XYZ file of C-alpha atoms in Angstrom:
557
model
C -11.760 1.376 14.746
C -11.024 -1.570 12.936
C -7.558 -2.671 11.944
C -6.211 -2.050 15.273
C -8.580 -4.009 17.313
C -6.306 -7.214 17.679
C -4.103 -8.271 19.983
C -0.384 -9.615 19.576
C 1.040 -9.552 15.776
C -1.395 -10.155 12.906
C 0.308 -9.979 9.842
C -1.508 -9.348 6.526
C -0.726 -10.025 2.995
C 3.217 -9.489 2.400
C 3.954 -6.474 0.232
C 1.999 -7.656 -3.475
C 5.752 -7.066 -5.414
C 4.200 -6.311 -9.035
C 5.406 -4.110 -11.461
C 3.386 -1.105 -11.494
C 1.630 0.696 -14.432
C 3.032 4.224 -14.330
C -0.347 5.560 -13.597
C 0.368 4.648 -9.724
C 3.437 6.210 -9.719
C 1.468 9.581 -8.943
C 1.175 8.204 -5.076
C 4.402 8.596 -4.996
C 4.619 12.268 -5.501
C 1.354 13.163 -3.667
C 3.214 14.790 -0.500
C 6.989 16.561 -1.401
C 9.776 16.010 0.415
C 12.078 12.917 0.549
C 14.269 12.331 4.057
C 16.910 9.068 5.154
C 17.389 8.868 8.874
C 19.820 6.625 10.240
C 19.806 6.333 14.087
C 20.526 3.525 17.112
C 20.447 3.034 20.629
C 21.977 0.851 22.625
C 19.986 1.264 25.869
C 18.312 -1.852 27.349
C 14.919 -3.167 26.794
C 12.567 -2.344 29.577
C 11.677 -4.944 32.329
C 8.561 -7.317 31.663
C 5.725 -6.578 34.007
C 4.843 -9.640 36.151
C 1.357 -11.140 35.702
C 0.168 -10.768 38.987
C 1.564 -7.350 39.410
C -0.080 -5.196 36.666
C -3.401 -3.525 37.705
C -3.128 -0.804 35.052
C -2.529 -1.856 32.055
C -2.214 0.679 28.918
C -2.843 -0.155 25.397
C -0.495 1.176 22.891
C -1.384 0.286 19.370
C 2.046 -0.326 16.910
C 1.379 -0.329 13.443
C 4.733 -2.180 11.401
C 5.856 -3.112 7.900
C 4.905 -7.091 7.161
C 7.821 -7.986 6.990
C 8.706 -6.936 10.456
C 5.546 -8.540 12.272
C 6.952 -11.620 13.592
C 10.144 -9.785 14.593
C 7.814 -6.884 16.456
C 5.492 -9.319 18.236
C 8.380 -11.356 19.728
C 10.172 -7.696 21.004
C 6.488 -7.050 22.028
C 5.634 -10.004 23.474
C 5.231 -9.323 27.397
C 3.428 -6.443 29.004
C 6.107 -4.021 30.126
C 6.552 -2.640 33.344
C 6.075 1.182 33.887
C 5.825 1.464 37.856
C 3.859 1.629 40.047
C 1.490 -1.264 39.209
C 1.073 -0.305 35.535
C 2.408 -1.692 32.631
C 1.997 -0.906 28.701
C 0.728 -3.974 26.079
C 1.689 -3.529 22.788
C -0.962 -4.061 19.932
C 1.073 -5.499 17.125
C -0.831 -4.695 13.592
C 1.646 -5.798 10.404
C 0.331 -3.677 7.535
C 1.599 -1.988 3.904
C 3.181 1.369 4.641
C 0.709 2.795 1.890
C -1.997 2.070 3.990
C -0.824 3.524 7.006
C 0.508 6.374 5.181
C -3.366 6.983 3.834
C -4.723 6.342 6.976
C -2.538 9.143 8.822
C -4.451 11.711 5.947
C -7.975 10.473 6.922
C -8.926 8.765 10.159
C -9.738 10.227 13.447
C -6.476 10.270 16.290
C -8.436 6.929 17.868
C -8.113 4.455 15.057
C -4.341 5.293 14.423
C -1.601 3.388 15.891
C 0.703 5.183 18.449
C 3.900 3.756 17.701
C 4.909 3.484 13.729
C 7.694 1.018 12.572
C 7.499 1.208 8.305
C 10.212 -0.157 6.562
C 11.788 3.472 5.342
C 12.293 6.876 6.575
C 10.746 8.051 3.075
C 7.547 7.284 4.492
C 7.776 9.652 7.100
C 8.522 12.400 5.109
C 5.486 11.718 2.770
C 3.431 11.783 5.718
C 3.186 15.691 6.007
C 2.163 16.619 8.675
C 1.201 13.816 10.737
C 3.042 15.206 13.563
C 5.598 12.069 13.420
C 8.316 12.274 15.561
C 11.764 9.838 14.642
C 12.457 7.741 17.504
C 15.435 5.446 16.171
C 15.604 2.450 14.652
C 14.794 -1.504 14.957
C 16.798 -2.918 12.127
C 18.417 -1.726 9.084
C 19.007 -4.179 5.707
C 20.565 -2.897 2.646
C 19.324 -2.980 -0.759
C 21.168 -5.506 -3.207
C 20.151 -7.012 -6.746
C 18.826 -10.900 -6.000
C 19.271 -13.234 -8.912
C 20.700 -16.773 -9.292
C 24.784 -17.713 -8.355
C 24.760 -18.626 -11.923
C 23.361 -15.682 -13.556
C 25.671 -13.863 -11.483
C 28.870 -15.731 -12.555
C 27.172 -15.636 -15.873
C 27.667 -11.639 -16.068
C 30.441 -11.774 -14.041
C 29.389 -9.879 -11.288
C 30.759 -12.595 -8.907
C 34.232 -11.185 -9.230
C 33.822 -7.782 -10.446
C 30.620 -6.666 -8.896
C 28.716 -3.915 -11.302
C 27.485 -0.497 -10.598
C 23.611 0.388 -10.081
C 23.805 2.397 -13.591
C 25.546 -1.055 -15.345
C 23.084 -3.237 -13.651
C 19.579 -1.488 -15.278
C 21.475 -1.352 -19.126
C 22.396 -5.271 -19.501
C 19.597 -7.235 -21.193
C 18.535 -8.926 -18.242
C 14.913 -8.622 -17.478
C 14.432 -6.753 -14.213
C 12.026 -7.007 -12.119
C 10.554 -3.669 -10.774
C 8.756 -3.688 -7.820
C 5.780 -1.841 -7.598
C 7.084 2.166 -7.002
C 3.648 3.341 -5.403
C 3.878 1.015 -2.496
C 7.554 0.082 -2.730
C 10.421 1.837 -1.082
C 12.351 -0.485 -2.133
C 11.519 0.170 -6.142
C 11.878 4.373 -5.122
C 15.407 3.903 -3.293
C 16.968 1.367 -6.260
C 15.660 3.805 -8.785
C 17.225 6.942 -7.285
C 20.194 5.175 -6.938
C 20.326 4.200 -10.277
C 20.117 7.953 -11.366
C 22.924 8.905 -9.104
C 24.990 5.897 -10.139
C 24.454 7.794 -13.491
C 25.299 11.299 -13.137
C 22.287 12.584 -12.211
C 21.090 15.680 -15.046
C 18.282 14.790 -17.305
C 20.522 12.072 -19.163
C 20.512 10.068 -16.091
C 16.554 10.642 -15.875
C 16.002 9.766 -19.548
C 17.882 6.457 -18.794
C 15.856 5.615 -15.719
C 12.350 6.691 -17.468
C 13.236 4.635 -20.301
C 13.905 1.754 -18.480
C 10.612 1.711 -16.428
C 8.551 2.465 -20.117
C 10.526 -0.851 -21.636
C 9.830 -2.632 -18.689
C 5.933 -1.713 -18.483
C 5.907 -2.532 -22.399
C 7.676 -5.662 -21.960
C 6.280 -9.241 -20.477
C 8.444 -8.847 -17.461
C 8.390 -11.331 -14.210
C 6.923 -9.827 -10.324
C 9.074 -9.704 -8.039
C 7.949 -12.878 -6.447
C 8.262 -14.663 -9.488
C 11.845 -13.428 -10.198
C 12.636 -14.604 -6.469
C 11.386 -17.892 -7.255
C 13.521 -18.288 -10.557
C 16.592 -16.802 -8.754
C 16.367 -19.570 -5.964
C 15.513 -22.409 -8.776
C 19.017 -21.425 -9.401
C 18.745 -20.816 -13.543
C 21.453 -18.784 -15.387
C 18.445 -16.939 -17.045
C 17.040 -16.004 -13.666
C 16.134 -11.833 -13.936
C 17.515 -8.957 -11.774
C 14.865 -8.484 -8.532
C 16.036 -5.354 -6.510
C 15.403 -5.707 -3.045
C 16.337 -5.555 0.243
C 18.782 -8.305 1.311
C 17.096 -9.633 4.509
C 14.352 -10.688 1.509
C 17.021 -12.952 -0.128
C 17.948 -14.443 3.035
C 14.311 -15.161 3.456
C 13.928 -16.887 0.092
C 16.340 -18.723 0.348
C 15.170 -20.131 3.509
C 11.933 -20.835 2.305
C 13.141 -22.856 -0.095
C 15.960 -24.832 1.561
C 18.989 -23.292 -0.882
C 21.575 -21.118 -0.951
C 21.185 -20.507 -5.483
C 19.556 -16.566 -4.513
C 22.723 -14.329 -4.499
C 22.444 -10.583 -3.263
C 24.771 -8.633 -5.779
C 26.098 -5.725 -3.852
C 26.795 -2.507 -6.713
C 30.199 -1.614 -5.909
C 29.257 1.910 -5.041
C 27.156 0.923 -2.469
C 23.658 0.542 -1.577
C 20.672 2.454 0.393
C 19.247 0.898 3.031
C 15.693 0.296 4.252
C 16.090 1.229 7.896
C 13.379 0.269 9.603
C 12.402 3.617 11.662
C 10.241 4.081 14.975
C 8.105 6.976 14.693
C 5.880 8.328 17.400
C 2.722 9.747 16.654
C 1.250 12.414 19.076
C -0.310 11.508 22.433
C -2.118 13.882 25.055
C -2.303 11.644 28.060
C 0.982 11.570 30.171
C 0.466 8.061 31.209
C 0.120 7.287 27.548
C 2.785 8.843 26.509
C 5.010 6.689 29.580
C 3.432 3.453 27.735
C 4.255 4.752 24.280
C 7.980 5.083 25.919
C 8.326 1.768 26.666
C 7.383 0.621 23.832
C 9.648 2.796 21.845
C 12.349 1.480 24.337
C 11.852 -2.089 23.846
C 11.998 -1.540 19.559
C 15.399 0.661 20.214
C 17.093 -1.402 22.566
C 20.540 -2.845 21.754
C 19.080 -6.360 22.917
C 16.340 -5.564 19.635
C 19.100 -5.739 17.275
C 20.361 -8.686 18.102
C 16.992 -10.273 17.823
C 16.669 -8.385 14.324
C 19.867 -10.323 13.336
C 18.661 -13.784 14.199
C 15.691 -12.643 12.138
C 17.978 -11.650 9.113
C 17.703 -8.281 9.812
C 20.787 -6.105 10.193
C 20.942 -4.664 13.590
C 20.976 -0.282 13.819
C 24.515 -0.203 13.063
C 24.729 -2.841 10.500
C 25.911 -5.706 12.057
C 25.685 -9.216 10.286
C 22.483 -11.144 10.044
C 22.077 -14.736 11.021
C 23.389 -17.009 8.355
C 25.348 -14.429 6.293
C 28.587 -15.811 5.125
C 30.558 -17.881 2.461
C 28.135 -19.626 0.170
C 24.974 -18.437 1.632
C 24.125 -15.855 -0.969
C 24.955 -12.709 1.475
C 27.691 -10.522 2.584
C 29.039 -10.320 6.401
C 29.992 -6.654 6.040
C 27.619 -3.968 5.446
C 27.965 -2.566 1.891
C 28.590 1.565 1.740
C 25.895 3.388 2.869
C 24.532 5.468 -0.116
C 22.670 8.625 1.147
C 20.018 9.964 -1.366
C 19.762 13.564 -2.462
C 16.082 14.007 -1.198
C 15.627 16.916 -4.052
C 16.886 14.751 -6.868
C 14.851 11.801 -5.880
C 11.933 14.060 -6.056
C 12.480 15.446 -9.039
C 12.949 12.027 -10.461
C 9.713 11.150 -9.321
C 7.750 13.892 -11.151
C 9.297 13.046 -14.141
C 7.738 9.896 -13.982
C 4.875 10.947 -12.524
C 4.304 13.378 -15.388
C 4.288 10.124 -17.684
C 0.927 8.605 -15.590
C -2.208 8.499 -16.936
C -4.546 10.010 -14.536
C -7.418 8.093 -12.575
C -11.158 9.171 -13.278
C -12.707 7.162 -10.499
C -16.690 6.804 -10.198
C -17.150 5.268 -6.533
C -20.463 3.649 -5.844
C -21.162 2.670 -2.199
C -23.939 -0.340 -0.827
C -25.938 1.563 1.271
C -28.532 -1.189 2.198
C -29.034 -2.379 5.329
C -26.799 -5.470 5.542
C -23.852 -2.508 5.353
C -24.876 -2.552 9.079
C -23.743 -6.042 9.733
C -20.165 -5.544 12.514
C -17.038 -5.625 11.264
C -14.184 -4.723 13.391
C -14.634 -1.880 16.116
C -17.370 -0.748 13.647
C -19.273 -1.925 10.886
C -19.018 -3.111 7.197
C -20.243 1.004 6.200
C -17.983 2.448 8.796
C -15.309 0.185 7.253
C -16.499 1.596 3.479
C -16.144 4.990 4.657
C -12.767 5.058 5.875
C -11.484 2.659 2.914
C -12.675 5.240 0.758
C -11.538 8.638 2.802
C -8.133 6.529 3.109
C -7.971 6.429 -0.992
C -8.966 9.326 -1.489
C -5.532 10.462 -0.015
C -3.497 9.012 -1.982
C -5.016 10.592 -5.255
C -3.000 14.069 -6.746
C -5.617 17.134 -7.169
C -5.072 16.343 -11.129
C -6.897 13.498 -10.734
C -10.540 13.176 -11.098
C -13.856 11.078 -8.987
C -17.329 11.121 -7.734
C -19.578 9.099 -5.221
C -22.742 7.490 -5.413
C -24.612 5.651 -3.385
C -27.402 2.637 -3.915
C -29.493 0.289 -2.579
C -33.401 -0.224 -3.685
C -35.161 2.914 -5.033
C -32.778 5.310 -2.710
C -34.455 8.345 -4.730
C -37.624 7.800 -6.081
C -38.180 4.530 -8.244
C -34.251 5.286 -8.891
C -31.691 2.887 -6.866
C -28.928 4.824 -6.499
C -28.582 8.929 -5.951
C -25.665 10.942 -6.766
C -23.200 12.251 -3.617
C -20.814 13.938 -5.642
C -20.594 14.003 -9.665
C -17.369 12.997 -11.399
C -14.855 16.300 -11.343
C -11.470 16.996 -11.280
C -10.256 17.199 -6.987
C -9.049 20.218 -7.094
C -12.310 21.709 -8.852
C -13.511 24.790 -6.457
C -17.236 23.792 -5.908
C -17.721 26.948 -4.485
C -17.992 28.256 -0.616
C -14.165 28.376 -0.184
C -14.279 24.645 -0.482
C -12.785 21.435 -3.523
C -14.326 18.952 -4.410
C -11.796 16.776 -3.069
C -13.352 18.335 0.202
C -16.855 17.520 -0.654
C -16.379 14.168 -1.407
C -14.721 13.590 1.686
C -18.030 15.439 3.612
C -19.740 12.730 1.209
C -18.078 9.692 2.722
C -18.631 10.275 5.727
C -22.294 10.528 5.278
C -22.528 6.833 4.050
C -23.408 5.174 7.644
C -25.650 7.539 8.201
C -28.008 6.986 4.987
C -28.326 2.897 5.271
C -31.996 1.742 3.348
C -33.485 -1.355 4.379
C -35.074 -1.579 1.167
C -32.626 -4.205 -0.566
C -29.921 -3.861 -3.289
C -30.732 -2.687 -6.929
C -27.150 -4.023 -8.199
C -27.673 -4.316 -11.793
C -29.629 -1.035 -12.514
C -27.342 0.880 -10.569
C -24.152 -0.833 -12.571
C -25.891 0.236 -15.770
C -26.330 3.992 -14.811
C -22.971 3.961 -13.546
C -21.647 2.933 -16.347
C -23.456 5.382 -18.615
C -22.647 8.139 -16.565
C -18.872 7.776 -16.287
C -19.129 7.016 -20.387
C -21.244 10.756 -20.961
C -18.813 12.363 -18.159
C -15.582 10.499 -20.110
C -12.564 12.252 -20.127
C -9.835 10.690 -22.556
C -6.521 12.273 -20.899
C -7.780 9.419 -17.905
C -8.738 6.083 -17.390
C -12.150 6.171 -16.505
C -13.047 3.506 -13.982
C -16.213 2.418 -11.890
C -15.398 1.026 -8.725
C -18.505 -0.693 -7.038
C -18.312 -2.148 -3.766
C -21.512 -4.310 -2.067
C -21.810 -6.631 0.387
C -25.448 -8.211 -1.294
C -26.389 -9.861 -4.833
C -29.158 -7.997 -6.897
C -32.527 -8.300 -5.271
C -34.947 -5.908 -7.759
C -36.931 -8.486 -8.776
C -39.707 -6.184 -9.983
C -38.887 -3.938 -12.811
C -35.280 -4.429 -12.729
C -32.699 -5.364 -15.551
C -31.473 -9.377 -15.099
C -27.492 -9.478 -14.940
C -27.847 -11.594 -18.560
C -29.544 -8.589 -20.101
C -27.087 -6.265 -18.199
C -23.943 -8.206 -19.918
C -25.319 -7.920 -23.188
C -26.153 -4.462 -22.811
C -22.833 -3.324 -21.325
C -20.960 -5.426 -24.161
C -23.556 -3.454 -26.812
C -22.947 0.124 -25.541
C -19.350 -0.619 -25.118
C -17.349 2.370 -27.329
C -13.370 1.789 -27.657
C -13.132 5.310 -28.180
C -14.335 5.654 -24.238
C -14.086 2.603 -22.451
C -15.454 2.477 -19.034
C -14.153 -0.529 -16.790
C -15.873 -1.839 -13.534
C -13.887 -2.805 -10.640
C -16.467 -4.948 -8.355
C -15.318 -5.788 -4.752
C -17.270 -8.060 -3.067
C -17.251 -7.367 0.416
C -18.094 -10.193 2.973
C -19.501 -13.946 2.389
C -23.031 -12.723 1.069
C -21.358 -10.653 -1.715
C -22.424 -12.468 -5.417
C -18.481 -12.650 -6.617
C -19.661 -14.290 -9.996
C -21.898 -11.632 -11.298
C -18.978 -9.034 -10.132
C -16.297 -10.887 -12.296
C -18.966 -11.340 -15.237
C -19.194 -7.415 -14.800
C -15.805 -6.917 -15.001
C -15.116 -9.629 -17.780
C -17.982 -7.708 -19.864
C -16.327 -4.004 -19.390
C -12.392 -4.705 -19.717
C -12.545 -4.680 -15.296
C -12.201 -6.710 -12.841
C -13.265 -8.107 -9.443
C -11.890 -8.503 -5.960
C -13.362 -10.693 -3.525
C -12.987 -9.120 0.274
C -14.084 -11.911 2.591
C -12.550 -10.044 5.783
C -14.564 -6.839 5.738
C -11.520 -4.951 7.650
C -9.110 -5.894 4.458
C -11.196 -3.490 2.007
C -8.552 -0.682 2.369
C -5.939 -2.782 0.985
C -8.235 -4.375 -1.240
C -9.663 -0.665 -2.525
C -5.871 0.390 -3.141
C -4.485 -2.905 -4.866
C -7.716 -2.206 -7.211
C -7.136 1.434 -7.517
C -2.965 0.643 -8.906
C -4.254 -1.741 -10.882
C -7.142 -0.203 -12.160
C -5.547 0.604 -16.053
């Protein structure tokens, strides 16, 4: 299946560093349980197979955070010898941890990777159970407050550095990062509360903060970054991890970025291997030697040179005097999994729920390849994938369209807009049904063409007559075509003007358009979205919907 189907490192977008509404903190909280693991090994890498000498070669697909891709494909680089003329090559796929995380929930054993390198142990615990076993560690890099050398003198944290508690109350904007796809913006945040006290007061504090900050026009992360480095004494607070300031700062050829270190210490991203479950015993020999070469002793010391932290926190590359970060490894600060989780319900119990209409192309161009599958295969699993990442409190529905799919009617309801955890009867949710729905979508392709506009309409009207106002109520339509009823169909002029006539602020509907592949008509997506308060996303690489369907999804209030 799709994602996994290339060879060497392919990196994909780096983490998007917005603040997040609170409505996606929820994805956060969807799976209990909150775990740091710190481990090394100093073992050698295993040997490099010769060219010549490998007749059985074993595939063994490694899923790892973006940031780590370059760093993975060089450790990865040469087939690795396992004996007896067969060797294991590494499949090097950089990709969010969300993703992966909703991909372990939803997609058959085959078109998940093998090997697992995220960028935190929290994602492991959130994963269930996946049946991930911890395997050590590539790299470690602590978490630190970037901003300018002269904001920092400025506040005087140069010489007396502050604690995590002193650095959310100055006045200083801070930059969040997003806390559904960040473990980064979780790990500051608990550490904040701890720096605290802990006890509701502590939670107040940190719950307040994120509410001024999602009230306030506050810079992304990237953009604080980019002041921080321009070297400003207004530059904002960005926390994240310090191999990231190292980073900017090489990017932009200066050393103005300065990691502040809160004198109590810091958590750490730590950059954990985790296994996934394999049957096959010569598998499981390839998946060994990969998890070797990641572990190795001779790994860290490539993760410094990348500016990385090694497994027991040695240095990175170009730390020092007057480059903006620290030779010695700050305090470790361990996180009380329970507290962190409780934090995160308390925020969580501040979202605003999703109410999510899904309508699915079914027409026949949905057929066209697209990875190891095609562009509906690629739908379906983009949408199972989501679906995970929803809580039960949440609410959606499927439909699917092309040209008169039932009757003279282009589109015909899957599953009708209800809460997940509705019982729909038979022992079974209707988180469960639309699941059984999704998976029904390459099976139920119409060559009759795409009724894009009448379909939008209906959709609209639906979720507006099923609107519930404790949600935001959302149509997400995703098609590969451009309207092509040219018989008794509404024009997309008419459509605007209609959907800008029937609009009621008392329930307002938004459309979220993706347009997936080339063909898709982009402009009549973003007039859609212009005309209903939505937006639209164009997906040009068929095999990037799943990141494209979850960027929509946490942005979709």
């Amino acid at each position: 299946m799709g994602r996994h189907a290339h060879t060497r490192a392919r990196t994909d977008r780096r983490r998007p560093a917005l603040l997040a509404g609170l409505a996606a903190l929820v994805v956060a909280v969807v799976v209990a349980g909150l775990v740091w693991w710190t481990t090394g090994d100093d073992e050698t890498a295993p040997t490099a197979a010769g060219g010549g000498g490998c007749t059985d070669r074993r595939t063994v697909p490694v899923t790892v955070a973006p940031e780590l891709g370059a760093l993975a494909g060089q450790l990865l680089a040469q087939p690795l010898d396992l004996g007896g003329g067969s060797c294991a090559v590494a499949e090097v796929t950089a990709t969010e941890p969300l993703q992966t995380l909703a991909d372990l929930g939803s997609l058959a054993p085959d078109a998940l990777p093998q090997v697992w390198v995220p960028d935190s142990s929290l994602w492991a615990a959130r994963a269930g159970g996946s049946g991930l076993e911890a395997a050590g560690s590539v790299a470690t890099s602590p978490l630190v407050l970037a901003t300018s050398r002269a904001a920092a003198d400025q506040l005087g944290w140069t010489t007396t550095p502050p604690t995590w508690g002193e650095a959310l109350t100055t006045d200083r904007p801070l930059a969040v990062p997003d806390l559904a796809a960040s473990a980064e913006g979780v790990s500051v945040l608990a550490a904040v509360r701890q720096s605290l006290g802990g006890g509701e007061a502590a939670d107040n504090a940190v719950v307040e903060a994120v509410l001024a900050a999602g009230r306030g026009d506050v810079p992304t992360v990237a953009d604080g970054l980019a002041a921080g480095t321009a070297g400003g004494a207004d530059a904002p607070l960005v926390p994240v991890s310090e191999q990231e300031v190292l980073a900017a700062n090489q990017a932009a050829g200066s050393d103005a970025l300065v990691a502040v270190y809160p004198r109590e210490g810091s958590p750490s991203l730590d950059y954990p291997v985790l296994r996934l479950p394999v049957g096959d015993d010569g598998q499981r020999r390839a998946v060994d030697a990969v998890v070797q070469a990641l572990t190795a002793g001779t790994a860290g010391e490539q993760a410094r040179a990348a500016g990385f932290r090694d497994q027991q926190g040695g240095s990175p590359a170009g730390a020092g005097t007057g480059t903006g970060v620290q030779e010695a490894a700050p305090q470790q600060v361990a996180l009380d999994p329970a507290a962190v989780q409780a934090l995160l319900g308390r925020l969580a119990s501040l979202a605003t729920p999703s109410r999510l209409l899904t309508v699915m192309d079914v027409s026949t161009s949905m057929e066209a390849a697209a990875g190891d599958g095609t562009r509906a295969t690629l739908a379906r699993d983009a949408g199972k994938s989501a679906l995970t990442l929803l809580p039960d409190s949440h609410s959606g529905g499927v439909w699917a369209f092309a040209h008169r799919l039932d009757g003279d009617r282009d589109w015909v309801e899957l599953a009708p807009l209800r809460t997940f955890a509705t019982d729909v009867g038979g022992g079974k949710t209707h988180r469960q049904l639309i699941d059984e729905q999704f998976d029904t979508l390459p099976s139920i392709l119409d060559p009759g063409g795409t009724g894009l506009y009448d379909t939008t309409l209906a959709a609209v009207r639906a979720a507006r007559e099923a609107y519930d106002p404790g949600s935001v109520n959302t149509v997400v339509l995703i098609t590969d075509g451009e309207d092509d009823d040219d018989e008794a169909g509404i024009d997309l002029g008419p459509l605007l003007d209609t959907l800008r006539a029937e609009a009621d602020p008392a329930r307002p509907v938004k459309v979220v358009g993706i347009a997936l592949g080339p063909d898709a008509d982009l402009s009549a997506l973003e007039q859609i979205g212009q005309a209903t308060g939505g937006a639209a996303y164009p997906c040009l690489d068929p095999e990037d919907l799943q990141g494209v369907l979850f960027d929509a999804i946490r942005r979709r209030g």
